[in-house]
Short mmCIF file of C-alpha atoms in Angstrom, two decimals:
data_model
loop_
_atom_site.label_atom_id
_atom_site.label_comp_id
_atom_site.label_asym_id
_atom_site.label_seq_id
_atom_site.Cartn_x
_atom_site.Cartn_y
_atom_site.Cartn_z
CA MET A 19 51.89 -47.00 -134.76
CA SER A 20 53.63 -50.15 -135.46
CA LYS A 21 51.57 -53.45 -136.41
CA ARG A 22 52.63 -54.94 -133.00
CA GLN A 23 51.41 -51.80 -131.13
CA ILE A 24 47.97 -52.18 -133.16
CA GLY A 25 47.66 -55.79 -132.36
CA GLN A 26 48.32 -55.19 -128.70
CA PHE A 27 45.60 -52.52 -128.58
CA ILE A 28 43.00 -55.04 -130.13
CA LEU A 29 43.94 -57.70 -127.62
CA LEU A 30 43.23 -55.14 -124.91
CA ARG A 31 39.94 -53.87 -126.07
CA PRO A 32 36.80 -54.60 -123.83
CA GLN A 33 34.70 -57.63 -124.75
CA HIS A 34 31.71 -55.55 -125.36
CA LEU A 35 33.70 -53.71 -128.16
CA ARG A 36 34.68 -56.90 -130.15
CA ALA A 37 32.58 -57.92 -133.11
CA SER A 38 30.04 -60.49 -132.31
CA ARG A 39 30.52 -62.40 -135.50
CA PRO A 40 33.58 -64.58 -136.06
CA LEU A 41 36.10 -63.01 -138.24
CA ARG A 42 36.74 -64.28 -141.74
CA ARG A 43 40.05 -64.21 -143.48
CA SER A 44 40.09 -63.85 -147.15
CA PHE A 45 42.78 -65.71 -149.02
CA THR A 46 41.62 -64.20 -152.45
CA ALA A 47 44.91 -62.89 -154.42
CA GLY A 48 43.02 -59.79 -155.96
CA ALA A 49 41.53 -58.11 -152.83
CA ASN A 50 39.77 -54.89 -153.44
CA ARG A 51 41.10 -52.90 -150.53
CA THR A 52 44.55 -51.61 -150.67
CA ASN A 53 47.36 -51.99 -147.90
CA SER A 54 46.82 -48.37 -147.05
CA SER A 55 43.25 -48.72 -146.45
CA ARG A 56 43.57 -51.63 -144.27
CA TRP A 57 46.08 -49.91 -141.97
CA VAL A 58 43.48 -46.91 -141.82
CA ASN A 59 40.76 -49.13 -140.72
CA GLY A 60 43.06 -50.99 -138.38
CA ALA A 61 44.29 -47.71 -136.79
CA ALA A 62 40.48 -46.72 -136.28
CA VAL A 63 39.75 -50.12 -134.39
CA ALA A 64 42.71 -49.64 -132.38
CA ALA A 65 41.73 -46.09 -131.46
CA ILE A 66 38.30 -47.28 -130.52
CA SER A 67 39.78 -50.20 -128.34
CA LEU A 68 42.12 -47.63 -126.70
CA SER A 69 39.31 -45.18 -125.77
CA GLY A 70 37.21 -48.27 -124.54
CA LEU A 71 40.06 -49.29 -122.36
CA ILE A 72 40.57 -45.73 -120.80
CA PHE A 73 36.81 -45.53 -120.27
CA SER A 74 36.82 -48.78 -118.39
CA MET A 75 39.81 -47.77 -116.12
CA ALA A 76 38.42 -44.54 -115.38
CA TYR A 77 35.02 -45.68 -114.23
CA GLN A 78 35.41 -49.20 -112.93
CA LYS A 79 36.22 -49.56 -109.16
CA PRO A 80 39.94 -50.75 -108.58
CA ALA A 81 40.55 -54.41 -108.22
CA LYS A 82 40.88 -55.50 -104.66
CA LEU A 83 44.28 -57.22 -103.69
CA ASP A 84 43.97 -59.73 -101.25
CA ALA A 85 46.82 -60.67 -98.84
CA ARG A 86 48.20 -63.44 -101.11
CA SER A 87 47.86 -61.17 -104.32
CA LEU A 88 49.90 -58.50 -102.32
CA ALA A 89 52.61 -61.01 -101.28
CA GLU A 90 52.79 -62.20 -104.96
CA LEU A 91 53.24 -58.50 -106.08
CA ASP A 92 56.05 -57.83 -103.54
CA GLU A 93 57.82 -60.98 -104.43
CA ARG A 94 57.75 -59.87 -108.42
CA THR A 95 58.81 -56.46 -107.28
CA LYS A 96 61.99 -57.68 -105.47
CA ARG A 97 62.80 -60.08 -108.20
CA GLU A 98 62.36 -57.74 -111.11
CA THR A 99 63.26 -54.25 -110.00
CA GLY A 100 64.84 -54.68 -106.69
CA VAL A 101 64.39 -52.56 -103.28
CA ASP A 102 65.49 -49.15 -103.11
CA ASP A 103 64.80 -45.90 -101.08
CA ASN A 104 61.72 -45.35 -103.18
CA SER A 105 60.35 -48.81 -102.58
CA PRO A 106 57.47 -49.43 -100.09
CA MET A 107 58.53 -49.18 -96.36
CA ARG A 108 57.81 -52.90 -95.81
CA LEU A 109 60.25 -53.96 -98.45
CA ARG A 110 62.90 -51.55 -97.36
CA MET A 111 62.52 -52.94 -93.65
CA GLU A 112 62.50 -56.48 -94.85
CA GLN A 113 65.71 -56.27 -96.96
CA PHE A 114 67.44 -54.57 -94.06
CA ILE A 115 66.52 -56.86 -91.39
CA ARG A 116 67.38 -59.89 -93.62
CA GLU A 117 71.06 -58.26 -93.95
CA GLN A 118 71.19 -57.88 -90.19
CA GLN A 119 70.27 -61.37 -89.60
CA LYS A 120 73.34 -62.60 -91.73
CA ALA A 121 75.52 -60.24 -89.95
CA ILE A 122 74.57 -61.23 -86.43
CA VAL A 123 74.53 -65.08 -87.08
CA PHE A 124 78.05 -64.59 -88.80
CA GLU A 125 79.46 -62.99 -85.61
CA LEU A 126 77.63 -65.43 -83.14
CA GLU A 127 79.05 -68.31 -85.07
CA LYS A 128 82.54 -66.86 -84.75
CA LEU A 129 81.92 -66.52 -81.09
CA ASP A 130 80.62 -69.90 -80.37
CA GLY A 131 82.57 -72.13 -82.92
CA LYS A 132 79.45 -73.99 -84.33
CA SER A 133 77.28 -73.29 -87.12
CA PHE A 134 73.43 -72.17 -86.82
CA ARG A 135 70.89 -74.67 -88.52
CA GLU A 136 68.81 -72.56 -91.16
CA ASP A 137 65.34 -73.38 -91.99
CA THR A 138 63.58 -71.37 -94.68
CA TRP A 139 59.76 -71.63 -94.54
CA THR A 140 56.68 -70.25 -96.34
CA ARG A 141 53.13 -69.47 -95.43
CA GLU A 142 50.13 -70.43 -97.61
CA LYS A 143 48.39 -67.10 -97.60
CA GLY A 144 51.72 -65.20 -98.18
CA GLY A 145 55.02 -64.56 -96.43
CA GLY A 146 57.48 -67.01 -94.48
CA GLY A 147 60.77 -66.46 -92.98
CA ILE A 148 64.21 -67.90 -92.10
CA SER A 149 64.73 -69.55 -88.73
CA CYS A 150 68.40 -69.83 -87.62
CA VAL A 151 68.78 -71.87 -84.41
CA LEU A 152 72.11 -73.14 -82.72
CA GLN A 153 71.35 -75.84 -79.91
CA GLU A 154 74.15 -77.35 -77.65
CA GLY A 155 76.89 -75.08 -79.01
CA ASN A 156 80.07 -74.49 -77.23
CA VAL A 157 78.97 -71.02 -75.85
CA PHE A 158 75.28 -71.06 -76.28
CA GLU A 159 72.92 -73.87 -75.00
CA LYS A 160 70.31 -72.42 -77.41
CA ALA A 161 70.35 -69.59 -79.65
CA GLY A 162 67.78 -68.25 -82.18
CA VAL A 163 67.89 -65.48 -84.88
CA ASN A 164 64.48 -65.60 -86.57
CA ILE A 165 62.93 -63.44 -89.44
CA SER A 166 59.11 -63.78 -90.02
CA VAL A 167 57.09 -62.11 -92.63
CA VAL A 168 53.31 -62.63 -92.43
CA TYR A 169 50.46 -61.41 -94.99
CA GLY A 170 47.16 -61.84 -93.49
CA THR A 171 43.69 -60.40 -92.86
CA LEU A 172 42.36 -58.65 -89.39
CA SER A 173 38.93 -59.55 -88.33
CA LYS A 174 36.61 -56.98 -87.16
CA PRO A 175 37.18 -57.70 -83.40
CA ALA A 176 40.96 -57.67 -83.85
CA ILE A 177 40.55 -54.35 -85.65
CA ALA A 178 38.59 -53.04 -82.76
CA LYS A 179 41.08 -53.94 -80.28
CA MET A 180 44.02 -52.51 -82.05
CA ARG A 181 42.16 -49.26 -82.77
CA ALA A 182 42.55 -48.53 -79.09
CA ASN A 183 46.26 -47.74 -79.66
CA HIS A 184 45.99 -46.63 -83.48
CA LYS A 185 42.92 -44.29 -84.20
CA ASN A 186 44.22 -44.05 -87.79
CA LEU A 187 43.45 -47.73 -88.39
CA ALA A 188 40.35 -47.90 -90.74
CA ASP A 189 37.18 -48.93 -89.06
CA ALA A 190 36.28 -51.78 -91.37
CA GLU A 191 34.83 -55.36 -91.49
CA GLU A 192 38.33 -56.71 -92.28
CA LEU A 193 41.83 -55.51 -93.16
CA ASP A 194 44.51 -56.87 -94.99
CA PHE A 195 47.87 -56.46 -92.99
CA TYR A 196 51.61 -57.12 -93.39
CA ALA A 197 53.82 -58.07 -90.34
CA LEU A 198 57.62 -58.26 -90.27
CA GLY A 199 60.01 -58.96 -87.48
CA LEU A 200 63.42 -60.07 -86.55
CA SER A 201 63.54 -61.93 -83.20
CA MET A 202 66.43 -63.28 -81.33
CA VAL A 203 67.05 -64.82 -78.04
CA LEU A 204 70.54 -66.16 -76.89
CA HIS A 205 70.78 -68.57 -73.85
CA PRO A 206 74.38 -69.09 -72.88
CA TYR A 207 75.46 -72.16 -70.95
CA ASN A 208 77.49 -69.98 -68.43
CA PRO A 209 75.45 -68.72 -65.78
CA MET A 210 77.81 -65.89 -65.53
CA ALA A 211 76.83 -64.76 -68.96
CA PRO A 212 73.63 -63.20 -69.51
CA THR A 213 70.74 -64.16 -71.60
CA VAL A 214 69.67 -61.41 -74.27
CA HIS A 215 66.40 -60.76 -76.12
CA LEU A 216 66.08 -58.60 -79.34
CA ASN A 217 63.13 -57.73 -81.48
CA TYR A 218 62.52 -55.20 -84.11
CA ARG A 219 59.15 -55.23 -86.25
CA TYR A 220 57.04 -53.31 -88.60
CA PHE A 221 53.30 -53.62 -89.12
CA GLU A 222 51.21 -52.33 -91.86
CA THR A 223 47.63 -52.37 -92.95
CA MET A 224 46.41 -51.92 -96.58
CA ARG A 225 43.78 -50.29 -98.53
CA PRO A 226 41.97 -52.49 -101.01
CA ASP A 227 44.50 -51.37 -103.87
CA GLY A 228 47.32 -52.59 -101.70
CA THR A 229 48.52 -49.15 -100.83
CA SER A 230 49.56 -48.41 -97.01
CA GLN A 231 46.72 -47.43 -94.83
CA ALA A 232 48.21 -47.40 -91.48
CA TRP A 233 51.83 -48.26 -90.30
CA TRP A 234 54.00 -48.41 -86.91
CA PHE A 235 57.40 -49.76 -85.92
CA GLY A 236 58.13 -51.66 -82.49
CA GLY A 237 61.11 -53.13 -80.82
CA GLY A 238 63.99 -53.14 -78.52
CA SER A 239 66.47 -55.09 -76.58
CA ASP A 240 66.88 -56.35 -73.18
CA LEU A 241 69.41 -58.12 -71.12
CA THR A 242 68.56 -60.92 -68.59
CA PRO A 243 71.48 -62.02 -66.22
CA SER A 244 71.42 -64.81 -63.66
CA TYR A 245 74.34 -63.06 -61.73
CA LEU A 246 74.49 -59.50 -61.95
CA PHE A 247 77.72 -57.58 -63.01
CA ASP A 248 77.01 -53.80 -62.82
CA GLU A 249 79.67 -53.04 -65.51
CA ASP A 250 77.66 -55.30 -68.01
CA ALA A 251 74.39 -53.68 -67.39
CA VAL A 252 75.88 -50.13 -67.67
CA HIS A 253 77.67 -51.19 -70.99
CA PHE A 254 74.67 -52.38 -72.27
CA HIS A 255 72.38 -49.62 -71.54
CA LYS A 256 74.94 -47.03 -72.66
CA THR A 257 75.20 -48.47 -75.97
CA LEU A 258 71.52 -48.25 -76.47
CA LYS A 259 71.37 -44.85 -75.18
CA GLU A 260 73.83 -43.60 -77.74
CA ALA A 261 71.82 -45.12 -80.50
CA CYS A 262 68.71 -43.50 -79.08
CA ASP A 263 70.43 -40.13 -78.63
CA LYS A 264 71.23 -39.67 -82.34
CA HIS A 265 67.43 -39.30 -83.12
CA ASN A 266 65.70 -37.88 -79.86
CA LYS A 267 67.06 -37.40 -76.45
CA ASP A 268 63.79 -38.22 -75.00
CA TYR A 269 63.82 -41.84 -76.46
CA TYR A 270 66.07 -43.63 -74.09
CA PRO A 271 64.53 -42.53 -70.85
CA ARG A 272 61.08 -43.09 -72.22
CA PHE A 273 61.84 -46.48 -73.82
CA LYS A 274 63.91 -47.67 -70.72
CA LYS A 275 61.05 -47.10 -68.42
CA TRP A 276 58.58 -48.82 -71.06
CA CYS A 277 61.21 -51.82 -70.95
CA ASP A 278 61.10 -52.16 -67.30
CA GLU A 279 57.34 -51.97 -67.10
CA TYR A 280 56.82 -54.23 -69.90
CA PHE A 281 59.30 -57.05 -69.10
CA CYS A 282 57.75 -57.74 -65.68
CA ASN A 283 56.48 -60.79 -64.28
CA ALA A 284 53.56 -59.04 -62.49
CA HIS A 285 52.55 -62.31 -60.73
CA ARG A 286 56.09 -62.52 -59.15
CA GLY A 287 56.43 -58.62 -58.54
CA GLU A 288 59.65 -58.58 -60.41
CA SER A 289 61.28 -57.56 -63.78
CA ARG A 290 62.47 -60.27 -65.97
CA GLY A 291 65.88 -58.90 -66.28
CA VAL A 292 67.90 -55.68 -65.88
CA GLY A 293 66.06 -54.23 -68.91
CA GLY A 294 67.27 -52.12 -72.05
CA ILE A 295 64.71 -50.39 -74.32
CA PHE A 296 61.33 -51.33 -75.57
CA PHE A 297 58.89 -49.36 -77.57
CA ASP A 298 55.67 -50.13 -79.66
CA ASP A 299 53.28 -48.13 -81.90
CA LEU A 300 55.98 -45.89 -83.30
CA ASP A 301 53.88 -44.03 -85.91
CA GLU A 302 53.52 -40.74 -87.66
CA THR A 303 52.35 -39.29 -84.41
CA VAL A 304 55.95 -39.72 -83.23
CA ALA A 305 58.04 -39.27 -86.44
CA ASP A 306 57.65 -39.79 -90.03
CA ALA A 307 58.36 -43.42 -91.53
CA ASP A 308 61.74 -42.49 -92.99
CA ASN A 309 63.10 -41.18 -89.53
CA SER A 310 61.36 -43.96 -87.65
CA PHE A 311 63.28 -46.50 -90.16
CA ALA A 312 66.54 -44.65 -89.41
CA PHE A 313 66.09 -45.12 -85.75
CA ILE A 314 65.28 -48.63 -86.05
CA GLN A 315 68.45 -49.20 -88.04
CA ASP A 316 70.70 -47.47 -85.54
CA CYS A 317 69.06 -49.63 -82.70
CA LEU A 318 69.44 -52.85 -84.40
CA LYS A 319 73.05 -52.13 -85.47
CA SER A 320 73.90 -51.36 -81.86
CA PHE A 321 73.05 -54.92 -80.72
CA LEU A 322 76.46 -56.56 -81.62
CA PRO A 323 78.56 -53.87 -79.88
CA SER A 324 76.20 -54.03 -76.91
CA TYR A 325 76.41 -57.70 -76.13
CA LEU A 326 79.69 -59.31 -77.70
CA PRO A 327 82.20 -57.64 -75.20
CA ILE A 328 79.99 -58.82 -72.29
CA MET A 329 80.20 -62.47 -73.65
CA GLU A 330 83.89 -62.20 -74.27
CA ARG A 331 84.23 -61.43 -70.54
CA ARG A 332 81.93 -63.94 -69.22
CA LYS A 333 81.63 -67.07 -71.41
CA ASP A 334 84.57 -68.79 -69.87
CA MET A 335 84.32 -67.80 -66.28
CA PRO A 336 84.20 -70.63 -63.64
CA TYR A 337 80.93 -71.52 -61.94
CA THR A 338 79.76 -74.18 -59.49
CA GLU A 339 76.86 -76.55 -59.67
CA LYS A 340 74.95 -74.53 -57.38
CA GLU A 341 75.27 -71.38 -59.50
CA LYS A 342 74.01 -73.42 -62.57
CA GLU A 343 70.91 -74.42 -60.48
CA TRP A 344 70.10 -70.74 -59.83
CA GLN A 345 70.45 -70.09 -63.65
CA GLN A 346 68.01 -72.74 -64.13
CA VAL A 347 65.53 -71.26 -61.71
CA ARG A 348 65.84 -67.79 -63.25
CA ARG A 349 65.29 -69.31 -66.86
CA GLY A 350 61.94 -70.67 -65.40
CA ARG A 351 61.09 -67.01 -64.64
CA TYR A 352 61.90 -66.25 -68.30
CA VAL A 353 59.70 -68.98 -69.51
CA GLU A 354 56.84 -67.62 -67.19
CA PHE A 355 57.04 -64.13 -68.82
CA ASN A 356 57.01 -65.52 -72.44
CA LEU A 357 54.17 -67.78 -72.02
CA VAL A 358 51.98 -65.71 -69.68
CA HIS A 359 52.74 -62.01 -70.58
CA ASP A 360 54.45 -61.74 -73.90
CA ARG A 361 51.97 -59.98 -76.40
CA GLY A 362 54.40 -61.14 -79.29
CA THR A 363 54.10 -64.82 -78.40
CA ALA A 364 50.37 -64.57 -78.09
CA PHE A 365 49.87 -62.76 -81.45
CA GLY A 366 51.92 -65.30 -83.09
CA LEU A 367 50.23 -68.14 -81.79
CA ASN A 368 47.01 -66.78 -82.71
CA VAL A 369 47.81 -66.04 -86.34
CA PRO A 370 46.44 -68.97 -88.51
CA GLY A 371 49.25 -70.83 -90.36
CA SER A 372 51.85 -69.65 -87.69
CA ARG A 373 55.20 -71.55 -87.40
CA VAL A 374 54.86 -72.51 -83.64
CA GLU A 375 58.63 -73.92 -83.55
CA SER A 376 59.83 -70.31 -84.58
CA ILE A 377 57.63 -68.63 -82.04
CA LEU A 378 58.57 -70.62 -79.23
CA MET A 379 62.23 -70.69 -80.22
CA SER A 380 62.65 -68.05 -77.30
CA LEU A 381 62.36 -70.78 -74.55
CA PRO A 382 65.35 -72.03 -73.19
CA LEU A 383 66.55 -75.76 -73.82
CA SER A 384 66.26 -76.31 -70.02
CA ALA A 385 64.79 -74.66 -66.95
CA SER A 386 63.61 -75.51 -63.46
CA TRP A 387 60.77 -74.67 -61.00
CA ARG A 388 61.60 -75.42 -57.42
CA TYR A 389 58.92 -75.03 -54.72
CA MET A 390 59.27 -72.03 -52.39
CA TYR A 391 62.72 -71.26 -53.65
CA GLU A 392 64.44 -68.27 -51.80
CA PRO A 393 68.01 -67.29 -52.27
CA GLU A 394 70.08 -66.86 -49.25
CA PRO A 395 70.14 -63.38 -47.55
CA ARG A 396 72.89 -61.06 -48.49
CA SER A 397 74.07 -63.46 -51.12
CA ARG A 398 74.57 -62.43 -55.11
CA GLU A 399 71.43 -64.18 -56.04
CA GLN A 400 69.57 -61.92 -53.42
CA ARG A 401 70.95 -58.91 -54.85
CA LEU A 402 69.73 -59.78 -58.33
CA VAL A 403 66.36 -60.33 -56.93
CA GLU A 404 66.30 -56.79 -55.21
CA VAL A 405 67.36 -55.23 -58.46
CA LEU A 406 64.61 -56.86 -60.26
CA LYS A 407 62.24 -55.82 -57.83
CA ASN A 408 63.41 -52.15 -57.90
CA PRO A 409 64.69 -51.49 -61.43
CA LYS A 410 67.78 -49.11 -61.53
CA GLU A 411 68.99 -46.42 -63.64
CA TRP A 412 72.27 -47.64 -65.21
CA VAL A 413 73.43 -44.31 -67.16
#
């Protein structure tokens, strides 16, 4: 054992094993003890210190990591060792969506010709995000592609509410949690070009030592046109179905139905748009974490192929002032859903320290509400409303 190692052991030994008297150093040239005897005694002290440390580690309760401590630990892990296939799932998912945010923003900037504004922000209790927003571009009136990372603590009432869908969630007074999501909403100028929404997320609760206690994925993507082109809806749904079918043939019909039911303005009796897929609470009862993560990756990567071809066809189409007016009315319906029914918006606004600007990024730059507005019979506007009231099977 080297001198340095012995010194480290002495520093580590518990307080109750250290000498109560102050250490005295002798500067007498003719010391009685030989060097060898000093090292034997030093090794003995080190051995006692090590055994005390082992005893302490074995019998003391593990230290509780609060949300902020876990956030700091994750940041140190990313900085010092990086993220690989053996890293915690939360870090793997975070790395993936950061990569996808860059890829999506890059392609949207190529389409629009203008750059996104990028805001990086942090939360006091751990986490933060990157908000990429484009307003008054050439193609998009408003577009946002945001990442949000939240470390926090669930109260007992919140735990009780979530246990309705997650029986594996610990029944405790409080639980530290981690929530991560990539959210995107694109509102084009042209009423012939559809609005699109995307969100993929991961949620995890932690044990006191910071290890995962319960986890689940959620997400989806859906299309909201003001003017319906059947070939656009078919293409969008077909691309999503192909991504789903790689993993489970039951996913697309199940998640398409879920999307139609979730994105519904119940007070209007109509869907928000022509749908896509939506799922929540994808946990170990459905598939293991690695397979669920692979599914999320394929779905998110399918976005650009599902939407860009539609935009290339529609962004430069001619339109009238009346058609623009109809788009504004439909955007009003979009706002109604997000503020009245959307669980993600409600959750975000109720988390202490949330960044409200990022949460409400989904709202369009302009919208309108006209009293008792009804489309003309047998018009294109009326056909859209009929489809929204009776969702179709597109593939």
